[in-house]
mmCIF file of C-alpha atoms in Angstrom:
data_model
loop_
_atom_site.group_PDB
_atom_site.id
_atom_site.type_symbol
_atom_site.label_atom_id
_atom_site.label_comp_id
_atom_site.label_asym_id
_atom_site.label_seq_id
_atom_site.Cartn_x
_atom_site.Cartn_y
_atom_site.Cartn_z
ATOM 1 C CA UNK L 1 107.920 135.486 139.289
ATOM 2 C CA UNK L 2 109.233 132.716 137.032
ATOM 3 C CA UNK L 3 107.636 130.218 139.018
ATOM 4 C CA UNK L 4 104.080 131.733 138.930
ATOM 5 C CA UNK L 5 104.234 131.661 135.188
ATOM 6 C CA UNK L 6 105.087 128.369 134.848
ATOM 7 C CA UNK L 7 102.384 127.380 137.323
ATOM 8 C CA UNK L 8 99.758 129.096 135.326
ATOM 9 C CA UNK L 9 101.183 127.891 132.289
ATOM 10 C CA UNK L 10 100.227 124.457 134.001
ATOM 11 C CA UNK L 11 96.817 125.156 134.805
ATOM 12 C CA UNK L 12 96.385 126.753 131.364
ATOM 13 C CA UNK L 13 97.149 123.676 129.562
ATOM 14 C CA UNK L 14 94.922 121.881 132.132
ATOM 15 C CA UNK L 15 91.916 123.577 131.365
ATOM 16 C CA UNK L 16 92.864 123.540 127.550
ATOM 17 C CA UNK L 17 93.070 120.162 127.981
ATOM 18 C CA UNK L 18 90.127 119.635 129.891
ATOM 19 C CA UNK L 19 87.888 121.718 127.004
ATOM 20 C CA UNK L 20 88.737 119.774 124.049
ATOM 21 C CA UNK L 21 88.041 116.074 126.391
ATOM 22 C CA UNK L 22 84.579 118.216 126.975
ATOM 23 C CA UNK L 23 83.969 118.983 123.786
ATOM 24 C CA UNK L 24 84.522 115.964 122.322
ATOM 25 C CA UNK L 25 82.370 114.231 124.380
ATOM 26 C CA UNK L 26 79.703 116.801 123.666
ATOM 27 C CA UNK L 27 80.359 115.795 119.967
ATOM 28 C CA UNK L 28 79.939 112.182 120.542
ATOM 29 C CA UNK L 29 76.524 112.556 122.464
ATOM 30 C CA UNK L 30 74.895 114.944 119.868
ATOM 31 C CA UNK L 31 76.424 112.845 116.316
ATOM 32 C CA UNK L 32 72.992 110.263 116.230
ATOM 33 C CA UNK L 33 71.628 111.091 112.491
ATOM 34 C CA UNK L 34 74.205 109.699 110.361
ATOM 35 C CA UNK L 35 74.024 109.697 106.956
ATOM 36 C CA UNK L 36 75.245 106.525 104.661
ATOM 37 C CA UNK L 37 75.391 107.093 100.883
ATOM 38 C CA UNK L 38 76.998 103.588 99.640
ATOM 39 C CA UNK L 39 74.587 100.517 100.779
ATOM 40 C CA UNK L 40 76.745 98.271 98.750
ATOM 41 C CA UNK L 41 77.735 94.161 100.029
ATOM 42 C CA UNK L 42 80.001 95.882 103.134
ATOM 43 C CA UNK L 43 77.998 99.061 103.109
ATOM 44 C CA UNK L 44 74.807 97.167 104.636
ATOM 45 C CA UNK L 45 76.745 95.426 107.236
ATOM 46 C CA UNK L 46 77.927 98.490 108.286
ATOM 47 C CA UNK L 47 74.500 100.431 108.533
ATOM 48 C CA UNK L 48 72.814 97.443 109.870
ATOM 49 C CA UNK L 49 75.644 97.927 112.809
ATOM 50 C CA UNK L 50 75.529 101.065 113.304
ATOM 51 C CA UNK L 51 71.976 100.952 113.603
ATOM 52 C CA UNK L 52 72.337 98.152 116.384
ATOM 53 C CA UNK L 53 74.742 100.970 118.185
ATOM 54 C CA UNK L 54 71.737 102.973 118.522
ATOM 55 C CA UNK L 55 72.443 105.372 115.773
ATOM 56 C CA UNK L 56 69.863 106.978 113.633
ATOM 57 C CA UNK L 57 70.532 105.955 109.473
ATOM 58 C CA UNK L 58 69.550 107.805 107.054
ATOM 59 C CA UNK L 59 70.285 106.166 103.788
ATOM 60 C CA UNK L 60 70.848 106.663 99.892
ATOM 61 C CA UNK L 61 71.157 103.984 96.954
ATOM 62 C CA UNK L 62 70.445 104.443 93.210
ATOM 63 C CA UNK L 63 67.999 101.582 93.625
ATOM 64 C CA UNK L 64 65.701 101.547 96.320
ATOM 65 C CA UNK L 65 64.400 97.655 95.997
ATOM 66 C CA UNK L 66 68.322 96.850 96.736
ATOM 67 C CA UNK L 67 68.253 98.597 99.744
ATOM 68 C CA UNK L 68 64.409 97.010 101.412
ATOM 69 C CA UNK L 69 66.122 94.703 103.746
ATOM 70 C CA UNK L 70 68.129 97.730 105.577
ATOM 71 C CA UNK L 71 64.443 99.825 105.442
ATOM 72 C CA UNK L 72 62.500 97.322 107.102
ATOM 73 C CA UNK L 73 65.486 97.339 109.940
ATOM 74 C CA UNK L 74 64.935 100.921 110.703
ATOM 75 C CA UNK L 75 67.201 103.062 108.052
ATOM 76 C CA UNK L 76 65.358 105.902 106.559
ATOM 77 C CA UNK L 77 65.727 105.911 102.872
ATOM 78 C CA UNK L 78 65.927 109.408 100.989
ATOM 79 C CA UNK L 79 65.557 110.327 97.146
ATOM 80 C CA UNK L 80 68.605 112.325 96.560
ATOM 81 C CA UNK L 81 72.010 112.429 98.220
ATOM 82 C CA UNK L 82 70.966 116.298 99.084
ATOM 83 C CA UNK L 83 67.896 114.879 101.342
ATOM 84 C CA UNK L 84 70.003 112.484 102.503
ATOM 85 C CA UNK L 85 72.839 114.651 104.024
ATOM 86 C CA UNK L 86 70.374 117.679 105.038
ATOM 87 C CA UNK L 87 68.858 115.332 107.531
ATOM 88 C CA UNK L 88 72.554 113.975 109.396
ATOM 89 C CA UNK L 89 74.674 115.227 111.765
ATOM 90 C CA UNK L 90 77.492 113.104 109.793
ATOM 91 C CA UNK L 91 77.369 111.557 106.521
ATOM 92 C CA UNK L 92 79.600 108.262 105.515
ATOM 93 C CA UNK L 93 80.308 107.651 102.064
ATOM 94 C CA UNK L 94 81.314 103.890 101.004
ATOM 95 C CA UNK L 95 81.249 103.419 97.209
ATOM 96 C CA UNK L 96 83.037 102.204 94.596
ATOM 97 C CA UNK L 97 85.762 104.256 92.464
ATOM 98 C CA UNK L 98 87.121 107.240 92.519
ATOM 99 C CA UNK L 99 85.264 108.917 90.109
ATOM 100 C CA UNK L 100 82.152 108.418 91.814
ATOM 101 C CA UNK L 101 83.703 109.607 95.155
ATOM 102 C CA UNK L 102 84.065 112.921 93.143
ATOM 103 C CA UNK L 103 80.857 112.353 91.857
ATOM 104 C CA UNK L 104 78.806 111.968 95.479
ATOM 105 C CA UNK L 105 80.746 114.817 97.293
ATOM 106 C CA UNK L 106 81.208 117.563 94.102
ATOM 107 C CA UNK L 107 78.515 117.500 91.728
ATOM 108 C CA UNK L 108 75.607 119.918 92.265
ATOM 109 C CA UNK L 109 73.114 119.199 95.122
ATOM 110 C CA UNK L 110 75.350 116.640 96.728
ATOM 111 C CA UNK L 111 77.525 116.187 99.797
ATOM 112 C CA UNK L 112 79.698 119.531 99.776
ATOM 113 C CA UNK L 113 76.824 121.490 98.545
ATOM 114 C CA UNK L 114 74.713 120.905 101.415
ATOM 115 C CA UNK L 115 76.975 120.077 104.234
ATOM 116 C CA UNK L 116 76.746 122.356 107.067
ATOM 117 C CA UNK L 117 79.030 123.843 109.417
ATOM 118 C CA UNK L 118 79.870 121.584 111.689
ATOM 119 C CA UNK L 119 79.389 118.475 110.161
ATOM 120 C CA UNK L 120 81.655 115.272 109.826
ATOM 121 C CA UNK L 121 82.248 113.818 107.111
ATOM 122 C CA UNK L 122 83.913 110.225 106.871
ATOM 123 C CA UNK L 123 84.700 108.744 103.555
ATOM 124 C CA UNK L 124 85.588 105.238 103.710
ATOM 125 C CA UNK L 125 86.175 104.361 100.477
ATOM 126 C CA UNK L 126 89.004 103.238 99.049
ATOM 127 C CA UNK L 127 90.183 105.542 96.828
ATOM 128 C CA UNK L 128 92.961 108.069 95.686
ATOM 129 C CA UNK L 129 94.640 110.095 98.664
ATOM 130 C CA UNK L 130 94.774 113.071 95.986
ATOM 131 C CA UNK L 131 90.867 112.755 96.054
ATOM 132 C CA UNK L 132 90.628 112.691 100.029
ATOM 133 C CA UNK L 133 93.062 115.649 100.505
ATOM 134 C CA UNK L 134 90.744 117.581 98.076
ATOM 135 C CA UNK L 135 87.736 116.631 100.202
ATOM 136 C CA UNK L 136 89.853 117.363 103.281
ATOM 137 C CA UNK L 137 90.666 120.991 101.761
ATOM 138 C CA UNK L 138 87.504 122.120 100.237
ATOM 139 C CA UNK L 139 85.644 121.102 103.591
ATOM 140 C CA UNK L 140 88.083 123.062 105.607
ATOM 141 C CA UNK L 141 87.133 126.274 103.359
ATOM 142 C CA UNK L 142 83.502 125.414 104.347
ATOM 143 C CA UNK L 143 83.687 124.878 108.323
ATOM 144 C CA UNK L 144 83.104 121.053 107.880
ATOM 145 C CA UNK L 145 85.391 118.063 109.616
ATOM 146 C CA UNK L 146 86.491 115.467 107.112
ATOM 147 C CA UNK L 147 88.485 112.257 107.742
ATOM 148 C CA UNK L 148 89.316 109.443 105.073
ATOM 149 C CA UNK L 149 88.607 106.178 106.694
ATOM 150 C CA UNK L 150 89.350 103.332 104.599
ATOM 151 C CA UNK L 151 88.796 99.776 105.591
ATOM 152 C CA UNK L 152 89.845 96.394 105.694
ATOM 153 C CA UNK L 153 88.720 92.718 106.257
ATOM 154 C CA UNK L 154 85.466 92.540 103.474
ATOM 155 C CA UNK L 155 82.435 91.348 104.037
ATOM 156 C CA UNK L 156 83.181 88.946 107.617
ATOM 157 C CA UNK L 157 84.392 91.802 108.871
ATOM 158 C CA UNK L 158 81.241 93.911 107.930
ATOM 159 C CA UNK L 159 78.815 91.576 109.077
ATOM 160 C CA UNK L 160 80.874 90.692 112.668
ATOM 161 C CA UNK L 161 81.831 94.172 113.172
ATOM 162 C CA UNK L 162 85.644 93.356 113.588
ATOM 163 C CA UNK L 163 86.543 95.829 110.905
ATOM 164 C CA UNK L 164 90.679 97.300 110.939
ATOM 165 C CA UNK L 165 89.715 100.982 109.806
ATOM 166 C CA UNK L 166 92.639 103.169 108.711
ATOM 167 C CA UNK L 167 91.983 106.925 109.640
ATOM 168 C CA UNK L 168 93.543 110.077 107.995
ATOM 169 C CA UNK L 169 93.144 113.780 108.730
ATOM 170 C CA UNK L 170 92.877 115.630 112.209
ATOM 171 C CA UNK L 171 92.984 113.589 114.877
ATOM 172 C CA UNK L 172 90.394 115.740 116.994
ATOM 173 C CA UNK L 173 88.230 114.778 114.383
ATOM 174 C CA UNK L 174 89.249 110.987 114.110
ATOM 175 C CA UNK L 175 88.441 111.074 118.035
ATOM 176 C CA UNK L 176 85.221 112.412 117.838
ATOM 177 C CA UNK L 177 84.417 110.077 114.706
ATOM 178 C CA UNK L 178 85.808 106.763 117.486
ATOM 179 C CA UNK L 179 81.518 106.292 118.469
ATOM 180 C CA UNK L 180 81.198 105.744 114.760
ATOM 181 C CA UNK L 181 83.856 103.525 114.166
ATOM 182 C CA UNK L 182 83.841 101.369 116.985
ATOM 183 C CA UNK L 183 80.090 100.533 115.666
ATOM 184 C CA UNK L 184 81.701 99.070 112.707
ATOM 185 C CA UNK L 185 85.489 97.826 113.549
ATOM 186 C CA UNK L 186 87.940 96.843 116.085
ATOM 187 C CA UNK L 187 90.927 97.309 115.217
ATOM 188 C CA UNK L 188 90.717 101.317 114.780
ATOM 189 C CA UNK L 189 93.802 103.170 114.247
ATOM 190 C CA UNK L 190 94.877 107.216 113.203
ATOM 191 C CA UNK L 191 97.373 107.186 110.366
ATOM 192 C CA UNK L 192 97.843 111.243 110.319
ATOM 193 C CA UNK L 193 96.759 113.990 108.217
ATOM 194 C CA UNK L 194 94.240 113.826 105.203
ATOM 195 C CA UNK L 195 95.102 111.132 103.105
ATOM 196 C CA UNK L 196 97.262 108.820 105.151
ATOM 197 C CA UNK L 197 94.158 106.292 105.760
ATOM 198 C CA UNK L 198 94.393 105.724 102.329
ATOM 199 C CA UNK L 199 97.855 105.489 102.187
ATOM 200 C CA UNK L 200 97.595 102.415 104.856
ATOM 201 C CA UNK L 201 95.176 100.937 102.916
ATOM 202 C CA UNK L 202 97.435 101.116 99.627
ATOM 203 C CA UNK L 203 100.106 99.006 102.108
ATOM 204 C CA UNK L 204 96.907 96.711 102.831
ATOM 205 C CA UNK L 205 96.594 96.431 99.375
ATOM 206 C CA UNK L 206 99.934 95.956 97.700
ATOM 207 C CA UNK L 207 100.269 93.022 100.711
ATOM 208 C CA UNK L 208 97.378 91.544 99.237
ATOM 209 C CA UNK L 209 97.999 91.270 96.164
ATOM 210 C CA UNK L 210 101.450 89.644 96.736
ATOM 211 C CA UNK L 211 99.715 87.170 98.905
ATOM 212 C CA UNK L 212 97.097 85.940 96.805
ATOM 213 C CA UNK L 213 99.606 85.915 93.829
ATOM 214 C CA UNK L 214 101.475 83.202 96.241
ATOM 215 C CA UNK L 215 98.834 81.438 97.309
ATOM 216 C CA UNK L 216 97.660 80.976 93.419
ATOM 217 C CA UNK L 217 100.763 80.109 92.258
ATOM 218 C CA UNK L 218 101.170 77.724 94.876
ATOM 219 C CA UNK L 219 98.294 75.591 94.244
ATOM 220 C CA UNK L 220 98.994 75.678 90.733
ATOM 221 C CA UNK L 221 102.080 74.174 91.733
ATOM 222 C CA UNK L 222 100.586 71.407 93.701
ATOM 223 C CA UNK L 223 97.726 70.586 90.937
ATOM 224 C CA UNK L 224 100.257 70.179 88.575
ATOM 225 C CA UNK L 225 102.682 67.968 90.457
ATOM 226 C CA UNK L 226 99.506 65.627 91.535
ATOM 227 C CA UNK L 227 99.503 66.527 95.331
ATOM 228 C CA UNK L 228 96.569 66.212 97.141
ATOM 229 C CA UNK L 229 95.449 69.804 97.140
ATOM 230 C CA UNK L 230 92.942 69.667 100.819
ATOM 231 C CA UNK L 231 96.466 68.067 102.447
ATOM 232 C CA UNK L 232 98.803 70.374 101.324
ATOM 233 C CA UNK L 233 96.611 73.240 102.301
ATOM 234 C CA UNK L 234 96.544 71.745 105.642
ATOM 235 C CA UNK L 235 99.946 70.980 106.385
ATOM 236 C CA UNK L 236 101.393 74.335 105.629
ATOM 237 C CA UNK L 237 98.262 76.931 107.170
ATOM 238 C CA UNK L 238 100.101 76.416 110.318
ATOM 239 C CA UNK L 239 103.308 76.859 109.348
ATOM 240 C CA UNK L 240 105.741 80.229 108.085
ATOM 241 C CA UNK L 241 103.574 80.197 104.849
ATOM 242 C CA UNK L 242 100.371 80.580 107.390
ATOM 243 C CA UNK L 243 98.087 83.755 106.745
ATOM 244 C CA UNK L 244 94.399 84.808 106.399
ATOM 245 C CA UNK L 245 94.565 84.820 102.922
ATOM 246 C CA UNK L 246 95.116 81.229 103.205
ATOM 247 C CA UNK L 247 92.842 80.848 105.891
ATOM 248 C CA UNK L 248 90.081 82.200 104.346
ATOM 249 C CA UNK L 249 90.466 82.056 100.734
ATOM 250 C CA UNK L 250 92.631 78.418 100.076
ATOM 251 C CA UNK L 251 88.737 76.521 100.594
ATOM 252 C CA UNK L 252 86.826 78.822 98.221
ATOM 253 C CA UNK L 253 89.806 78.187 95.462
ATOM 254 C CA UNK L 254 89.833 74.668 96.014
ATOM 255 C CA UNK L 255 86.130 74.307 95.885
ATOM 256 C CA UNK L 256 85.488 76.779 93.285
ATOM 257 C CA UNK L 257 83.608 79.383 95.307
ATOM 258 C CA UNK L 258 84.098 83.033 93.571
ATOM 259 C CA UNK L 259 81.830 84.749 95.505
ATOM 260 C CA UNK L 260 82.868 88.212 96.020
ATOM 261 C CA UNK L 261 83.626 89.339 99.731
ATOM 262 C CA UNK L 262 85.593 91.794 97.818
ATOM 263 C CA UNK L 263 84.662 92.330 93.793
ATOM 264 C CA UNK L 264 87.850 91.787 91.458
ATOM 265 C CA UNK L 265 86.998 94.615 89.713
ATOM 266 C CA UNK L 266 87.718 96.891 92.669
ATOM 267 C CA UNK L 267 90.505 94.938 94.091
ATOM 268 C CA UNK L 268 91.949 96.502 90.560
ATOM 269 C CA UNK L 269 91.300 99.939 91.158
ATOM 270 C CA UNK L 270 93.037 99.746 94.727
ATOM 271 C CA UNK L 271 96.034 98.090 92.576
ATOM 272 C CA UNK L 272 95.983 100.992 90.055
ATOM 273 C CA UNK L 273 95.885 103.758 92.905
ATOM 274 C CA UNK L 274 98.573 101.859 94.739
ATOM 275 C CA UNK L 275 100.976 101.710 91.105
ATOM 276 C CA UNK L 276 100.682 105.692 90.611
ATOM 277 C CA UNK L 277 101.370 106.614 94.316
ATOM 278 C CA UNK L 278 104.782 104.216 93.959
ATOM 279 C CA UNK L 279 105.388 105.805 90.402
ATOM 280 C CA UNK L 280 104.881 109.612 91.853
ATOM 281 C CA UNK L 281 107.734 108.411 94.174
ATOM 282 C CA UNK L 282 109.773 106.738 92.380
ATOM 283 C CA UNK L 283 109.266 103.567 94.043
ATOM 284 C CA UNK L 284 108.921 99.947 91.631
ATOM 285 C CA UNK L 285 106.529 97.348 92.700
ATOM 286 C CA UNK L 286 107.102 94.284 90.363
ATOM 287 C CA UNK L 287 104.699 92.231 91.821
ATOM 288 C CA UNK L 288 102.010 94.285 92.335
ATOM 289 C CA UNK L 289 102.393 95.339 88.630
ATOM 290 C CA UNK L 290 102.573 91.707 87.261
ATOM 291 C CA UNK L 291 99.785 91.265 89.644
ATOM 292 C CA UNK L 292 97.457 93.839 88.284
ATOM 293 C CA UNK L 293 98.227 93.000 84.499
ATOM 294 C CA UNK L 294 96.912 89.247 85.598
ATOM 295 C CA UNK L 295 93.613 90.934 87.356
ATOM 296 C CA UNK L 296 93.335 92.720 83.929
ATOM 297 C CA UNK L 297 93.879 89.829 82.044
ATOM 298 C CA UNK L 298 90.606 88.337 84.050
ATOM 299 C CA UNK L 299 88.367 91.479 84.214
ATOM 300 C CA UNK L 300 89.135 91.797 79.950
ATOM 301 C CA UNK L 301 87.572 87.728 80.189
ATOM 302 C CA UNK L 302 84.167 89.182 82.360
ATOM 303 C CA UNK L 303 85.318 87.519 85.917
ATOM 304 C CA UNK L 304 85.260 91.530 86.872
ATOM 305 C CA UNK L 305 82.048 90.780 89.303
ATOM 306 C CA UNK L 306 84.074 87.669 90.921
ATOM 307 C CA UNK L 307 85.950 87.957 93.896
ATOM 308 C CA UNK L 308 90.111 88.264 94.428
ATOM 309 C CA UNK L 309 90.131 84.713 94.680
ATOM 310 C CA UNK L 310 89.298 83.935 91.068
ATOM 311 C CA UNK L 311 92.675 85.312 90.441
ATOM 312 C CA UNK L 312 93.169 81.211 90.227
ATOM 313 C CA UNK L 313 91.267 81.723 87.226
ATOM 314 C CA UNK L 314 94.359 82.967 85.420
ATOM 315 C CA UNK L 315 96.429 80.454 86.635
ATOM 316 C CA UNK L 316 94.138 78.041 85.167
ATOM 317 C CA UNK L 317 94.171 78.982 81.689
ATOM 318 C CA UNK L 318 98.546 77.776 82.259
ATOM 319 C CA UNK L 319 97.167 74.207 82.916
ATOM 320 C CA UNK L 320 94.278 73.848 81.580
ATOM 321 C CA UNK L 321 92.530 72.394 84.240
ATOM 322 C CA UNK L 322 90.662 74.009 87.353
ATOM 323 C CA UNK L 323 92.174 73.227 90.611
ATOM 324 C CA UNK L 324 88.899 71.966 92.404
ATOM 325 C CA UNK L 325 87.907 69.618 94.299
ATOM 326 C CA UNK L 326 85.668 66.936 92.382
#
């Protein structure tokens, strides 16, 4: 008899296995109305891509004259968050601290109080893992499928669709979510349960900011010795010292651009998140906390609105002279 039981044992995982590919795929070919509440600078990249996947955007903003460019594409703009989410199949949130992730899924008339049975929900802001397991929890209670999805690679990214996106909570749900994702990003990867997508983007973060500390320090260095910024740029990109910080940010310091890809001001809050995770584990980070307390230094001065690359800025004030190019 033993090897009956085993047999059907077989075919029982089969078929088990066979169900959850079919649903799935059901999933996938019903999730069209998506919800976005969060049309910031990467926030309209990502609609207007999703959009070009041939999903279905419905869309909120506080201000609807920011948002006219994204209309006249195709996404249907709604009053409230409530509207907004009563007429998706999924809603993504992508906005800007923590509190107003509470804010957009908790208060009355929003996200949790109108979400439906059924429903995904994918936040990908950055923000607190605390916060995403509590979305992950209180959506479980209600029947809904939530996943933290957290991003990197700014604005480029955004616009080319070449996003990395880190995902945290069930991975039947981060699989069904994968239409969705691969609209936006590339490099698409599950992290594990609620909360670990941020986590990965805290390690995103904390590399960062040791990276643009060294890159910052580094021209200083070469300003104030008299090299010839451009050619020292170019003679190490290639080299150990090589990264896409360099890459992409070395130009706009030397030139003075401060446009944000990525706002200062958040770069901060990912910096502060990342400090009380290490401190809840016991874990010290030196140079992310000099780091932040230079960010802070620049925020306290109004460069809040600029991007991480001002972080020369500080640097700056040591030598009293800008490091750009005349």
């Amino acid at each position: 008899m033993l090897p009956h039981r085993i047999q059907f044992r077989g075919i029982e995982r089969t078929l088990k296995a066979f169900l959850n590919t079919y649903n799935r795929r059901n999933r996938r070919k019903t999730m069209k109305k998506i919800g976005f509440i969060g049309v910031g600078i990467m926030g309209k990249s990502m609609v207007k891509n999703l959009m070009k996947a041939g999903f279905e955007l419905h869309i909120y903003a506080r201000t609807k004259s920011k948002v006219n460019d994204v209309i006249e594409e195709g996404a249907i703009f709604h009053e409230t968050i409530g509207e907004c989410v009563r007429a998706s199949e999924a809603v993504i949130t992508m906005v800007g601290f923590p509190q107003d992730v509470e804010e957009v899924y908790f208060d009355e008339g929003n996200i949790m109080d109108q979400a439906e049975k059924g429903m995904y929900l994918i936040d990908m802001t950055t923000t607190s893992p605390m916060i995403s397991k509590k979305i992950y929890e209180e959506g479980k209670k209600k029947g809904v499928h939530v996943v933290d999805a957290p991003v990197t690679g700014g604005d480029t990214g955004a616009k080319a669709g070449t996003l990395s996106i880190l995902v945290g909570g069930n991975k039947e749900d981060y699989e069904a979510c994968m239409p969705l994702f691969e609209a936006m990003g590339t490099n698409i990867n599950y992290q594990g349960e609620a909360g670990c997508g941020q986590h990965a983007k805290m390690v995103n973060q904390i590399m960062i900011a040791g990276t643009m500390s060294g890159l910052c320090e580094a021209l200083s260095y070469a300003k104030a010795k008299d090299l010839d910024c451009e050619t020292v740029l170019k003679s190490v990109a290639t080299g150990a010292a090589g990264s896409k910080q360099l890459d992409f940010f070395g130009e706009k310091i030397l030139h003075g651009d401060y446009t944000p890809g990525f706002f200062m001001k958040h770069f901060i809050k990912d910096m502060k998140i990342a400090l009380i995770e290490a401190n809840q584990c016991e874990l010290d980070l030196d140079v992310l906390s000099q780091t932040l307390a230079n960010y802070e230094v620049l925020e306290a001065e109004g460069y809040g609105d600029l991007g991480t690359q001002a972080l020369i800025k500080y640097y700056e004030e040591g030598y009293n002279e800008e490091i750009i190019e005349d």
